[in-house]
Coordinates of C-alpha atoms and ligand atoms in Angstrom, one line a residue:
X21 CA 49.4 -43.8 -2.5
X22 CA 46.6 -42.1 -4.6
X23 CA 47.0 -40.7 -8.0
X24 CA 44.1 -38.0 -7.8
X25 CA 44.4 -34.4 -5.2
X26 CA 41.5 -34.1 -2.8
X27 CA 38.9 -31.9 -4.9
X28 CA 35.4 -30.9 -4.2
X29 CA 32.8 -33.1 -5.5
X30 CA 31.0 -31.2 -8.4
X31 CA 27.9 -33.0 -8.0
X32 CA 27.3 -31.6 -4.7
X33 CA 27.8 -27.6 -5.7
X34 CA 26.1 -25.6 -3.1
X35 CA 24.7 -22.8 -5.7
X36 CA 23.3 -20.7 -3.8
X37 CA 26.0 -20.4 -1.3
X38 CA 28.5 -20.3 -4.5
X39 CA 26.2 -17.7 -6.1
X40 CA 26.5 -15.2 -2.8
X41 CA 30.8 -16.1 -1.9
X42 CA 32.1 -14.0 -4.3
X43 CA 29.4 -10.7 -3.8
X44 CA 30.2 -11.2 -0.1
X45 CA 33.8 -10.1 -1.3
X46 CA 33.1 -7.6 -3.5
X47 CA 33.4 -9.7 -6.5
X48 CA 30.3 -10.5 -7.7
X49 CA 31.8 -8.7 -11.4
X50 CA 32.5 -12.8 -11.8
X51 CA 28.6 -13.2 -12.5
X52 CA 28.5 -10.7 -15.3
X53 CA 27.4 -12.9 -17.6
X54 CA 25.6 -15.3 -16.1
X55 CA 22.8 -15.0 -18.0
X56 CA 24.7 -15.7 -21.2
X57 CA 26.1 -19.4 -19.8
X58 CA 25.1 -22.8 -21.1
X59 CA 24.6 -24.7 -17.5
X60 CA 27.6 -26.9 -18.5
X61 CA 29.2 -23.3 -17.9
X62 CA 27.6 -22.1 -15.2
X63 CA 28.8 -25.5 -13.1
X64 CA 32.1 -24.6 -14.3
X65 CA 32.1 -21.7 -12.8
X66 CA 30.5 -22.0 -9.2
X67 CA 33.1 -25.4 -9.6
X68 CA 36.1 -22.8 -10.0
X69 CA 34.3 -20.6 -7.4
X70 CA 34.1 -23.3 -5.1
X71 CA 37.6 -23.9 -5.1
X72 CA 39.0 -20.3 -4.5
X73 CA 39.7 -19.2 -1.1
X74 CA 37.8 -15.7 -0.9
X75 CA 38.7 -15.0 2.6
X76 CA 42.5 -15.6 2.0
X77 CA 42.2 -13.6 -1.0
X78 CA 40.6 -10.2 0.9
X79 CA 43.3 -10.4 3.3
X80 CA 46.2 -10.6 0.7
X81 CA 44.2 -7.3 -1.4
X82 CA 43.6 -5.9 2.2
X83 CA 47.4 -6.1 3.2
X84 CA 49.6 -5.8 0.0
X85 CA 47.2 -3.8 -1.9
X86 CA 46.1 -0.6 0.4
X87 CA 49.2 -1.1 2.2
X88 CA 52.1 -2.5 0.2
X89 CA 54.1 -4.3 1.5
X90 CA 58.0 -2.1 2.0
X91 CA 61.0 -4.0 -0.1
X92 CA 62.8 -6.8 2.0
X93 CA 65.3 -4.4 4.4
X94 CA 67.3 -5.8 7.6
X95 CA 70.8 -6.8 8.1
X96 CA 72.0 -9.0 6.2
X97 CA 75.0 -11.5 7.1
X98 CA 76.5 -14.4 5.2
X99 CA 75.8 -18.4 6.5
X100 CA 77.2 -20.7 7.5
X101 CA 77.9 -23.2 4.6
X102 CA 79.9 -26.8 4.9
X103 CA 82.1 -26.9 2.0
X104 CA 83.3 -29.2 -1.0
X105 CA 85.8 -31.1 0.9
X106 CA 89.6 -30.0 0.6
X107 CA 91.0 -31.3 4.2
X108 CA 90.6 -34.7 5.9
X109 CA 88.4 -33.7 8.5
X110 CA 86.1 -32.4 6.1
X111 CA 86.4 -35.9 3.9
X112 CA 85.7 -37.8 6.9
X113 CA 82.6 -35.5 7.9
X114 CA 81.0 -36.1 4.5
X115 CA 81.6 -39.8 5.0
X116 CA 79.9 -40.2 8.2
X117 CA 77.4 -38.4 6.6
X118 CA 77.1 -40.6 3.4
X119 CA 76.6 -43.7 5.8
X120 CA 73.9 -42.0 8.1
X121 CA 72.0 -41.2 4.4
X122 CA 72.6 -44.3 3.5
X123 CA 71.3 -45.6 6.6
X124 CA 67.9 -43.2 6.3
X125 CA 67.9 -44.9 2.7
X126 CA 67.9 -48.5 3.4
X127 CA 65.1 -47.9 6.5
X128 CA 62.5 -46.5 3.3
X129 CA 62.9 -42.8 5.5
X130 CA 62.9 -40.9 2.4
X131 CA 60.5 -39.3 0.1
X132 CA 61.2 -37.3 -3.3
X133 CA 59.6 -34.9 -3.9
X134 CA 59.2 -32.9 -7.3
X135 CA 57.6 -29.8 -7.7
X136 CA 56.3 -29.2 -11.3
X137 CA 52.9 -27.2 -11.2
X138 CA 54.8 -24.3 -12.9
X139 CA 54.2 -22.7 -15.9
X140 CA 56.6 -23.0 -17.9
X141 CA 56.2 -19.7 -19.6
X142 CA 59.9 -18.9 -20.8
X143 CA 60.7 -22.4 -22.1
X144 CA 57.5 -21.7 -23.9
X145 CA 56.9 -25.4 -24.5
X146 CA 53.0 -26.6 -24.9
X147 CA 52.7 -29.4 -22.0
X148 CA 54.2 -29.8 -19.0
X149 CA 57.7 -28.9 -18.5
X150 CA 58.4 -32.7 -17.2
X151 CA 57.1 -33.9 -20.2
X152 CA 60.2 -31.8 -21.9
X153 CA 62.7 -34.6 -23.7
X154 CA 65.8 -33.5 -22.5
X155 CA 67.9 -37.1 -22.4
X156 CA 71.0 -36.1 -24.8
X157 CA 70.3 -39.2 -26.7
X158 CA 67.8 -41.3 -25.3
X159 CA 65.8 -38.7 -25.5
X160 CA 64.2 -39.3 -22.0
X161 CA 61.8 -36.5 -20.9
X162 CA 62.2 -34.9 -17.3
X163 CA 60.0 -37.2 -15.6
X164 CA 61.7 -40.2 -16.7
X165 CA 65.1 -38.9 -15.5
X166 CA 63.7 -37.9 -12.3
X167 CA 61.9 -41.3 -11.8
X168 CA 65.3 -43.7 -12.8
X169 CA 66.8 -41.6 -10.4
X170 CA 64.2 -42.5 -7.6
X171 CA 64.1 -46.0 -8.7
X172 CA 68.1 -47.0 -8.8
X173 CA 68.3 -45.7 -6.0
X174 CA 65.2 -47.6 -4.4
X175 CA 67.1 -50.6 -5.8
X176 CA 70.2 -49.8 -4.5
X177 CA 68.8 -49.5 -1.1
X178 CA 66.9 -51.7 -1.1
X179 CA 63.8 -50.1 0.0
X180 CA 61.3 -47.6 -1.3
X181 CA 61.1 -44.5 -2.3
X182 CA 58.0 -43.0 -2.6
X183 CA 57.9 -40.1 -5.1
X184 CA 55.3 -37.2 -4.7
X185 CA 54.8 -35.0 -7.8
X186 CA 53.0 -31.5 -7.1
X187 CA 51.1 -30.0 -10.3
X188 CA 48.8 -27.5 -10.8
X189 CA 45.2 -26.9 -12.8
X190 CA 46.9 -25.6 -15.4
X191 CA 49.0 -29.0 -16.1
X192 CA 47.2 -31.7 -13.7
X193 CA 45.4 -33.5 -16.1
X194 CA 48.0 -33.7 -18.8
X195 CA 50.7 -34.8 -16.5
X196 CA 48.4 -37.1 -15.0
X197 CA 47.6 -38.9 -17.9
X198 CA 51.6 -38.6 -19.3
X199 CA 52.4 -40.6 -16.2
X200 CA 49.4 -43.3 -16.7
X201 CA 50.6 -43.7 -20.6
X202 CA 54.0 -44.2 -19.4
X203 CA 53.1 -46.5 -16.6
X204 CA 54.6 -44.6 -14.0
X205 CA 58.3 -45.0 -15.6
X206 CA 58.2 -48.2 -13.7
X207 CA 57.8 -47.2 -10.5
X208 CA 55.2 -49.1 -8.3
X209 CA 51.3 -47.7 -8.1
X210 CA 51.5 -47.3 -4.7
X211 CA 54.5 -44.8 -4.8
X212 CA 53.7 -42.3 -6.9
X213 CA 51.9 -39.3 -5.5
X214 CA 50.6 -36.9 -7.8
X215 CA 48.3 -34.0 -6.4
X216 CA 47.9 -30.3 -7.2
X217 CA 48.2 -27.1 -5.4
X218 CA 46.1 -24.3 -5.2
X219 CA 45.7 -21.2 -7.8
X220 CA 44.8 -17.9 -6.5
X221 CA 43.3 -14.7 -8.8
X222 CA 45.3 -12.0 -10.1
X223 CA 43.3 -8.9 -9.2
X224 CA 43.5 -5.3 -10.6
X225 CA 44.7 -2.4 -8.7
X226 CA 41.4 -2.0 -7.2
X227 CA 41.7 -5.8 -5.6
X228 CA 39.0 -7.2 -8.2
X229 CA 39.8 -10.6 -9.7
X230 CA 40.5 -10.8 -13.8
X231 CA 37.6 -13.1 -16.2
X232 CA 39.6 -14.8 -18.5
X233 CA 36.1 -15.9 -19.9
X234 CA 32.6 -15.9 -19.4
X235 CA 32.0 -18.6 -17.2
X236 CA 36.4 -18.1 -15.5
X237 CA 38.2 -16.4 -13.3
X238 CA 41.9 -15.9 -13.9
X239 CA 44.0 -17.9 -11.8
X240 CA 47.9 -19.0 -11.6
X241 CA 49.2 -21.0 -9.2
X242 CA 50.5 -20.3 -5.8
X243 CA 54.1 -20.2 -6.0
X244 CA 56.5 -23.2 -5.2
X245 CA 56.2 -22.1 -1.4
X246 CA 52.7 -23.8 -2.0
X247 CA 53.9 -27.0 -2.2
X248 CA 53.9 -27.4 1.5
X249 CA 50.4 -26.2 2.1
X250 CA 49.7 -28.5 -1.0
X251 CA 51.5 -31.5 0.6
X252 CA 49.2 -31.4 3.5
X253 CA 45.8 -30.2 1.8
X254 CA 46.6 -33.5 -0.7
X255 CA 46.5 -35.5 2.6
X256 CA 50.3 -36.6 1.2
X257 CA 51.9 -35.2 4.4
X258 CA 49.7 -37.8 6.7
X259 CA 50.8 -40.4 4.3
X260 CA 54.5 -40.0 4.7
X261 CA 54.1 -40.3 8.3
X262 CA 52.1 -43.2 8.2
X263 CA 54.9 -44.6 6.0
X264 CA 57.5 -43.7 9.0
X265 CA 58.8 -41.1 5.8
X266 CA 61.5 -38.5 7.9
X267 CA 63.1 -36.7 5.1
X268 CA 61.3 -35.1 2.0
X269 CA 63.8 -34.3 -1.1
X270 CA 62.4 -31.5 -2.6
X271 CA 63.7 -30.5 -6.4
X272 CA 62.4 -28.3 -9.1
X273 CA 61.3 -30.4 -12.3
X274 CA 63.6 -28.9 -14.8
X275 CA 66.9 -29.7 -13.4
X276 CA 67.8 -32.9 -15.0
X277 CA 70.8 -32.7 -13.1
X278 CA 69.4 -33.6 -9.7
X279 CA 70.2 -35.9 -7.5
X280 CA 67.2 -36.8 -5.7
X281 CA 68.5 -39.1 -3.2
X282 CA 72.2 -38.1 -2.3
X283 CA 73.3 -39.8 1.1
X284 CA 75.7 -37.2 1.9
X285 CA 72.9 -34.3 2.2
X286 CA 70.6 -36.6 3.3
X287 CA 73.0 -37.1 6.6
X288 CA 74.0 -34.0 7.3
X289 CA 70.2 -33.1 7.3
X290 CA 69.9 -35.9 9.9
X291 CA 72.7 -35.3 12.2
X292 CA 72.5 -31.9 12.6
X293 CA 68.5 -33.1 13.4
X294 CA 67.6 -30.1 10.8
X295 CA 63.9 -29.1 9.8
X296 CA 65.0 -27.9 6.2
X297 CA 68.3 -27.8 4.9
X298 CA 69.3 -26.5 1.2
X299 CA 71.9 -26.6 -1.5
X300 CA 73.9 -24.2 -2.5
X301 CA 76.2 -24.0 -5.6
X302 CA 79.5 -21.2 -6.0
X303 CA 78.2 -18.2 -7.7
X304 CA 80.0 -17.4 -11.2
X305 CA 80.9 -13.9 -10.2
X306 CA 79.2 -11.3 -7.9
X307 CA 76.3 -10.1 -10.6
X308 CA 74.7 -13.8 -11.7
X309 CA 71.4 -13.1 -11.4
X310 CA 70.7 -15.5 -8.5
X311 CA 69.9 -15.6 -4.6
X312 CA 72.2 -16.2 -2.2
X313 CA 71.7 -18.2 1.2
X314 CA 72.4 -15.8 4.0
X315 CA 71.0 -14.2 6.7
X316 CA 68.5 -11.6 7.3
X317 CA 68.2 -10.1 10.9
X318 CA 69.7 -13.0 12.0
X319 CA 67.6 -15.4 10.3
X320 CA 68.0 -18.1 7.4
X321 CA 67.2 -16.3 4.1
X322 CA 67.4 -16.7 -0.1
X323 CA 68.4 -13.4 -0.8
X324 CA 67.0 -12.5 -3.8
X325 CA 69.9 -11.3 -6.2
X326 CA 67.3 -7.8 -6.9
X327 CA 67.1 -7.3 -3.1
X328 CA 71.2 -7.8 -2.4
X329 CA 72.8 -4.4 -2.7
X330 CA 75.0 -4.1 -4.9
X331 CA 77.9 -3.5 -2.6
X332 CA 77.0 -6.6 -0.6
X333 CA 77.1 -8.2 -4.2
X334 CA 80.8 -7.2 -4.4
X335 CA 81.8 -7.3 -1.0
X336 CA 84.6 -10.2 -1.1
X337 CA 86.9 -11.7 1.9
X338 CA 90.2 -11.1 2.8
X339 CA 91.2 -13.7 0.4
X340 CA 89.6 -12.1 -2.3
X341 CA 86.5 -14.4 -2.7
X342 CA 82.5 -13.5 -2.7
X343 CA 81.3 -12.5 0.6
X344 CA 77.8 -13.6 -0.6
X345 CA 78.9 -17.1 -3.1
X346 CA 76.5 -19.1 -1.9
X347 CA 73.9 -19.4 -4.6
X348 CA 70.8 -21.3 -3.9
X349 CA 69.7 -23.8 -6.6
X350 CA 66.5 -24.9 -4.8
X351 CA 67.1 -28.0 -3.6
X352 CA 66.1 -28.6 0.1
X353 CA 64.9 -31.3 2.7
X354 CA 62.3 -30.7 4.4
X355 CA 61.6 -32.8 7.3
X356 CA 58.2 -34.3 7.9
X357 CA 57.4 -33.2 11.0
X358 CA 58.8 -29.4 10.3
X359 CA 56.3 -29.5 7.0
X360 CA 53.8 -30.1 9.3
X361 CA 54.4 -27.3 11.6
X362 CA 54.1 -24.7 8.8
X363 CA 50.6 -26.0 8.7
X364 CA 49.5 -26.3 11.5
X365 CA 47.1 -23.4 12.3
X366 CA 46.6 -22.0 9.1
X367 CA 49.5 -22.0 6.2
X368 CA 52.2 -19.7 7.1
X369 CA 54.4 -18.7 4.6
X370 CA 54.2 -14.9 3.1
X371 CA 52.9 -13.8 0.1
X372 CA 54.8 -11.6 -2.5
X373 CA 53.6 -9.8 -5.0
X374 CA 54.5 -9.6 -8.5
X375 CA 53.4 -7.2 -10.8
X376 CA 51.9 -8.9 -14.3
X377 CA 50.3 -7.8 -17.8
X378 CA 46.8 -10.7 -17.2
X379 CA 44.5 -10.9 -20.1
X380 CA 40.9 -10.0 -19.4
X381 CA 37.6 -9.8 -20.2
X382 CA 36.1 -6.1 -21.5
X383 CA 32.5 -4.9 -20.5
X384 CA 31.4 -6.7 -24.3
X385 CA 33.0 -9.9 -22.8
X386 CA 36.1 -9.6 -25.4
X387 CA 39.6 -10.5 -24.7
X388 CA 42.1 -7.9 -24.2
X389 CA 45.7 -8.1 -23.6
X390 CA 47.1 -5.4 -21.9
X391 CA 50.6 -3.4 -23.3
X392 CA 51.5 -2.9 -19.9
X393 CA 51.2 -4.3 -16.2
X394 CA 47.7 -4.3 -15.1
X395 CA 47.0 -6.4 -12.4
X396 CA 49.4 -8.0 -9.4
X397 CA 50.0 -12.4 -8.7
X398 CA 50.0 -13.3 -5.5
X399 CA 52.8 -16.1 -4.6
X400 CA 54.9 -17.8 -1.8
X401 CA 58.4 -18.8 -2.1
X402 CA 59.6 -22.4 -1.0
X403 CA 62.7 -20.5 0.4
X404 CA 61.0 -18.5 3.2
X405 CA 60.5 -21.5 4.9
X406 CA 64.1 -21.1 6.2
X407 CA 63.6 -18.4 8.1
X408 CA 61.3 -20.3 10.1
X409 CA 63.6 -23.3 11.1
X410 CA 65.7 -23.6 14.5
X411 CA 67.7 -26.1 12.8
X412 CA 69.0 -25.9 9.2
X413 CA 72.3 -27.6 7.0
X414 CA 73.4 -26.2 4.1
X415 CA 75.7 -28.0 2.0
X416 CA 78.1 -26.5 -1.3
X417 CA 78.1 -28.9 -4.0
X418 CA 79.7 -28.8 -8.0
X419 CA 77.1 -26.9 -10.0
X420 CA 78.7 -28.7 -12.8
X421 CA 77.4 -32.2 -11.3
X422 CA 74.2 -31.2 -9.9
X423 CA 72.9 -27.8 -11.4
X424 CA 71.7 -27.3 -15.0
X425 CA 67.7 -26.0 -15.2
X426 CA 65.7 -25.8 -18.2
X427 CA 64.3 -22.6 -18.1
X428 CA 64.9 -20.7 -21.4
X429 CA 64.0 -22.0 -25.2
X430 CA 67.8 -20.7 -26.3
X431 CA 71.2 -19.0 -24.5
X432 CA 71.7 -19.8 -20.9
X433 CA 69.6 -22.2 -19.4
X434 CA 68.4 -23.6 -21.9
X435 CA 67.4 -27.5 -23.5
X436 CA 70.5 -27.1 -25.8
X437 CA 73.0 -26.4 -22.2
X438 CA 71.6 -28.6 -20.3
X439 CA 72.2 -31.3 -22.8
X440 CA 75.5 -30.3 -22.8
X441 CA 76.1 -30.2 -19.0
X442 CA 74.8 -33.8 -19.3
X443 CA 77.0 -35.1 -21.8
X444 CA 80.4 -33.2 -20.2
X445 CA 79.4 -35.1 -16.6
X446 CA 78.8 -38.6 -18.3
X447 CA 82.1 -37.6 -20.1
X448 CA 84.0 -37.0 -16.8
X449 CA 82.7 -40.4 -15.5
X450 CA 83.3 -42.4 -18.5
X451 CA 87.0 -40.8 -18.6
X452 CA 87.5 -41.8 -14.7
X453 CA 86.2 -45.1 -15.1
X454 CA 89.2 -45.7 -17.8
X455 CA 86.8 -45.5 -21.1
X456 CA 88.9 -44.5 -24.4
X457 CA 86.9 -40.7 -25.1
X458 CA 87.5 -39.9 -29.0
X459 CA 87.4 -36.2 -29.4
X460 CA 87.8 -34.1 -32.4
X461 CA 85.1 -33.9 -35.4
X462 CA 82.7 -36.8 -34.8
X463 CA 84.6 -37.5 -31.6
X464 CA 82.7 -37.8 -28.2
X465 CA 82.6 -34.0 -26.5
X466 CA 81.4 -32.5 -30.6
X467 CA 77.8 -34.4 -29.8
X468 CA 76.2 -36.0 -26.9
X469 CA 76.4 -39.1 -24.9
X470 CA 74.3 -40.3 -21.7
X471 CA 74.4 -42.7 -19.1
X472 CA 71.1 -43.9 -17.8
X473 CA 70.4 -43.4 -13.9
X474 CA 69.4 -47.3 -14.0
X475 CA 73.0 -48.1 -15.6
X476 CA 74.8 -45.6 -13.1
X477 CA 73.9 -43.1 -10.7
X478 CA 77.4 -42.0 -10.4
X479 CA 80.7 -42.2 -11.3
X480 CA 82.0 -45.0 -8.9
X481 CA 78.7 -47.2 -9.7
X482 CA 79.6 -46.5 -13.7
X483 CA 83.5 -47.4 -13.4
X484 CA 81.8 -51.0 -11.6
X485 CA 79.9 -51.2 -14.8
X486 CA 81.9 -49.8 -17.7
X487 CA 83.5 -53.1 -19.7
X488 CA 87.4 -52.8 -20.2
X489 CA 88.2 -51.1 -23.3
X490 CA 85.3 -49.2 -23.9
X491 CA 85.4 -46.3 -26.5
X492 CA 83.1 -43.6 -26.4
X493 CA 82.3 -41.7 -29.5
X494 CA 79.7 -39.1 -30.0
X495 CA 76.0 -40.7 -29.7
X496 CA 77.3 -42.8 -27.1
X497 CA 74.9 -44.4 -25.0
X498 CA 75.0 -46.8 -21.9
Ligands
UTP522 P1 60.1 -21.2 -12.0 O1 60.0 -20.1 -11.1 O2 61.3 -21.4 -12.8 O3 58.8 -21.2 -13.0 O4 59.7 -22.5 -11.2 P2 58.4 -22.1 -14.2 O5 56.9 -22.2 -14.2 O6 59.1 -23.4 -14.4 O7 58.8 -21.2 -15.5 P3 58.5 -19.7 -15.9 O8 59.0 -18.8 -14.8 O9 57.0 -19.6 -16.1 O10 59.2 -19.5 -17.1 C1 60.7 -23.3 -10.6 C2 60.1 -24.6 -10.2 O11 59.0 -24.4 -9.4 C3 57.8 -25.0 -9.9 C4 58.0 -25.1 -11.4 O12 57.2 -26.1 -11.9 C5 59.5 -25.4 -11.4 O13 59.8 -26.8 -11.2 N1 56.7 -24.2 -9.5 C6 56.7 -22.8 -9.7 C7 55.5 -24.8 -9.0 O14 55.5 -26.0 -8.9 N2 54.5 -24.0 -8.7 C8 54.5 -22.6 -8.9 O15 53.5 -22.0 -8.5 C9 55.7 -22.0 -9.4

């Protein structure tokens, strides 16, 4: 596989055609100060220019703008969901579909997939967010986690798994280079992936995109539902299927708890022959502020938690639990062919708008930030995929084994809980596997200890592995 995204060539900018695009679409504002740029600048610009999709952009201003769009109605239903296991038929259901994963495995059928072009805004960390150390005390960064996961379980396969990582502008380069200092994590050239998906503009209420400087426009990227156009714009999608890849494991880059390459979902996903299948964890009580997997008119939804009524939110069966429990944690498979699909003829998830304070350029050319929400982002949302599939699994797993973002710098989801989410999982393996746990001040559970994905990628492998009479005190590592 190639490291470098598909990107225009700079050295054969069209500037005349690049110089009338944006005045064609009513945004020839972004040549303001044209006449003050060095020509260094002025290729940066038509370079940026040359990458935005004008006619894309019009439509979304055209649609959401003069007509937005009406909040998400219909009626809504709960899914389907296989559980946890708690009865025999359900054990041996998830077995059979451990050995089908397993099978998938062993063939090289899978691909991970790792979606990390985000900004990272409330961790508020300068870099990439997989470049965040979050190993308790190795003090592995994201990526590295993510890629021993990939590569014990390549190993114990026994057969390849090629890892795709998606970024954006705003972190390509960086990541890029954090990958090529750290060889790769040992993973193989050839199976690492790393492409980028697109940005779009903010515009104003008036549909005119934002200067962030003289010679830029303001752009973010294109939501995490971009990661499937960006999978086939990247030319990663043809790839995989030259490589006979079925199954794509998508995952978000700050859950360290993710297991990229679990058997069990992996085999539902096959046997039910399902196009995209997702995750879903017990919600902690009926107002957690997350969406639940349901359906809308019928059809396979995340129901965003702001979009759930609040009696729907409360609504509980007769045995007194959640109507709606199932929260999604975005973790899905997609298959290969179904990511085509959504291609083919034109990208087809919708956009959303979100509302955002953007910085921007005065009629001097100074930066102002505004107090308040000035312009609108335009995104798409991995999830709505679902809606489109004929096919779909969705599987309940423990959050407490496979659910732990890094998304906040302190409180709930932050480095700090994740860390400790880590440490109380190795803790429960270590226990199982007959290990001596000292507790109390200095013990084990008052700091951290880890287990690296290459020593054990779950409990069973680590109780193979542990040597008898083990203790584990706190700064434990294995
Ligand atoms: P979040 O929505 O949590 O965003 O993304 P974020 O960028 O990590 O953090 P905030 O909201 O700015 O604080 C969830 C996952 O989706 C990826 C992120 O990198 C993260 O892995 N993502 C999000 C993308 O890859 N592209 C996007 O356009 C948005």
């Amino acid at each position: 596989m190639a490291r470098a995204s598909k990107r225009p060539d700079a050295g054969k900018i069209d500037e005349a055609a690049l110089r009338g695009l944006p005045e064609q679409h009513g945004q020839g504002h972004v040549f303001r100060f044209w006449g003050e740029l060095s020509g260094a600048e002025r290729t940066a610009l038509l370079e940026q220019l040359s990458r935005i999709d004008f006619n894309l952009l019009d439509r979304l201003v055209r649609a959401q703008l003069l007509k937005p769009a009406k909040p998400a109605a219909g009626k809504l239903t709960p899914a389907p969901i296989i559980p946890i296991p708690g009865t025999d038929q359900e054990r041996i259901a998830h077995l059979q579909a451990r050995q089908r994963g397993e099978e998938l495995l062993r063939q090289g059928k899978v691909a991970a997939f790792v979606v990390a072009g985000g900004q990272g805004t409330r961790l508020g960390f300068d870099g990439p967010k997989g470049t965040f150390v979050i190993g308790p005390v190795s003090r592995r960064t994201l990526f590295q986690v993510h890629a021993e996961k990939i590569r014990a379980s390549a190993r114990r396969y026994g057969a390849p798994v090629p890892w795709l990582v998606m970024t954006s502008e705003s972190n390509h380069q960086a990541t890029a280079d954090f990958f090529r200092k750290n060889e790769s994590f040992g993973m193989e050239e050839r199976d690492v992936f790393i492409f980028q998906q697109e940005m779009l503009p903010a515009v104003d209420r008036k549909g005119k995109v934002f200067m962030e400087s003289k010679s830029r426009v303001f752009t973010s990227p294109n939501g995490h539902g971009g990661s499937i156009k960006a999978l086939s714009d990247s030319g990663a999608l043809e790839e995989l299927a030259r490589r006979g890849i079925e199954a794509i494991s998508y995952f978000q880059v700050d859950n360290p708890l993710v297991n990229p390459c679990d058997p069990v979902f992996l085999g539902y996903h096959a046997l039910h022959q399902a196009e995209m299948s997702s995750k879903v964890v017990r919600k902690r009580d009926w107002s957690e502020k997350v969406g639940v997997l349901g359906r809308r008119d019928g059809k396979l939804a995340v129901i965003e938690y702001s979009d759930l009524p609040e009696s729907d939110a409360r609504a509980t069966l007769p045995d007194g639990s959640l109507k709606y429990w199932a929260g999604s944690i975005a973790i899905h498979l997609l298959s290969v062919e179904f990511a085509r699909r959504l291609n083919r003829g034109g990208f087809q998830l919708p956009y959303h708008v979100a509302e955002k304070s953007v910085p921007s350029l005065d009629d001097r050319g100074s930066l102002v930030k505004p107090k308040e929400k000035n312009g609108i982002k335009f995104e798409t949302f991995v999830f709505d995929a679902l809606g489109e599939t004929r096919r779909s699994v969705s599987l309940e797993v423990r959050r407490e084994e496979e659910f732990s973002p890094v998304k906040n710098a302190a409180g709930e989801d932050s480095p700090e809980q994740s860390r400790r989410d880590l440490t109380a999982l190795y803790l429960r393996w270590l226990e199982a596997a007959g290990a001596r746990i000292e507790r109390g001040n200095g013990g084990a559970a008052s700091g951290y200890v880890e287990i690296s994905p290459l020593t054990a990628l779950d409990g069973e492998e680590l109780a193979r592995r542990l040597k008898p009479g083990t203790v584990v005190r706190s700064g434990f590592i294995l």
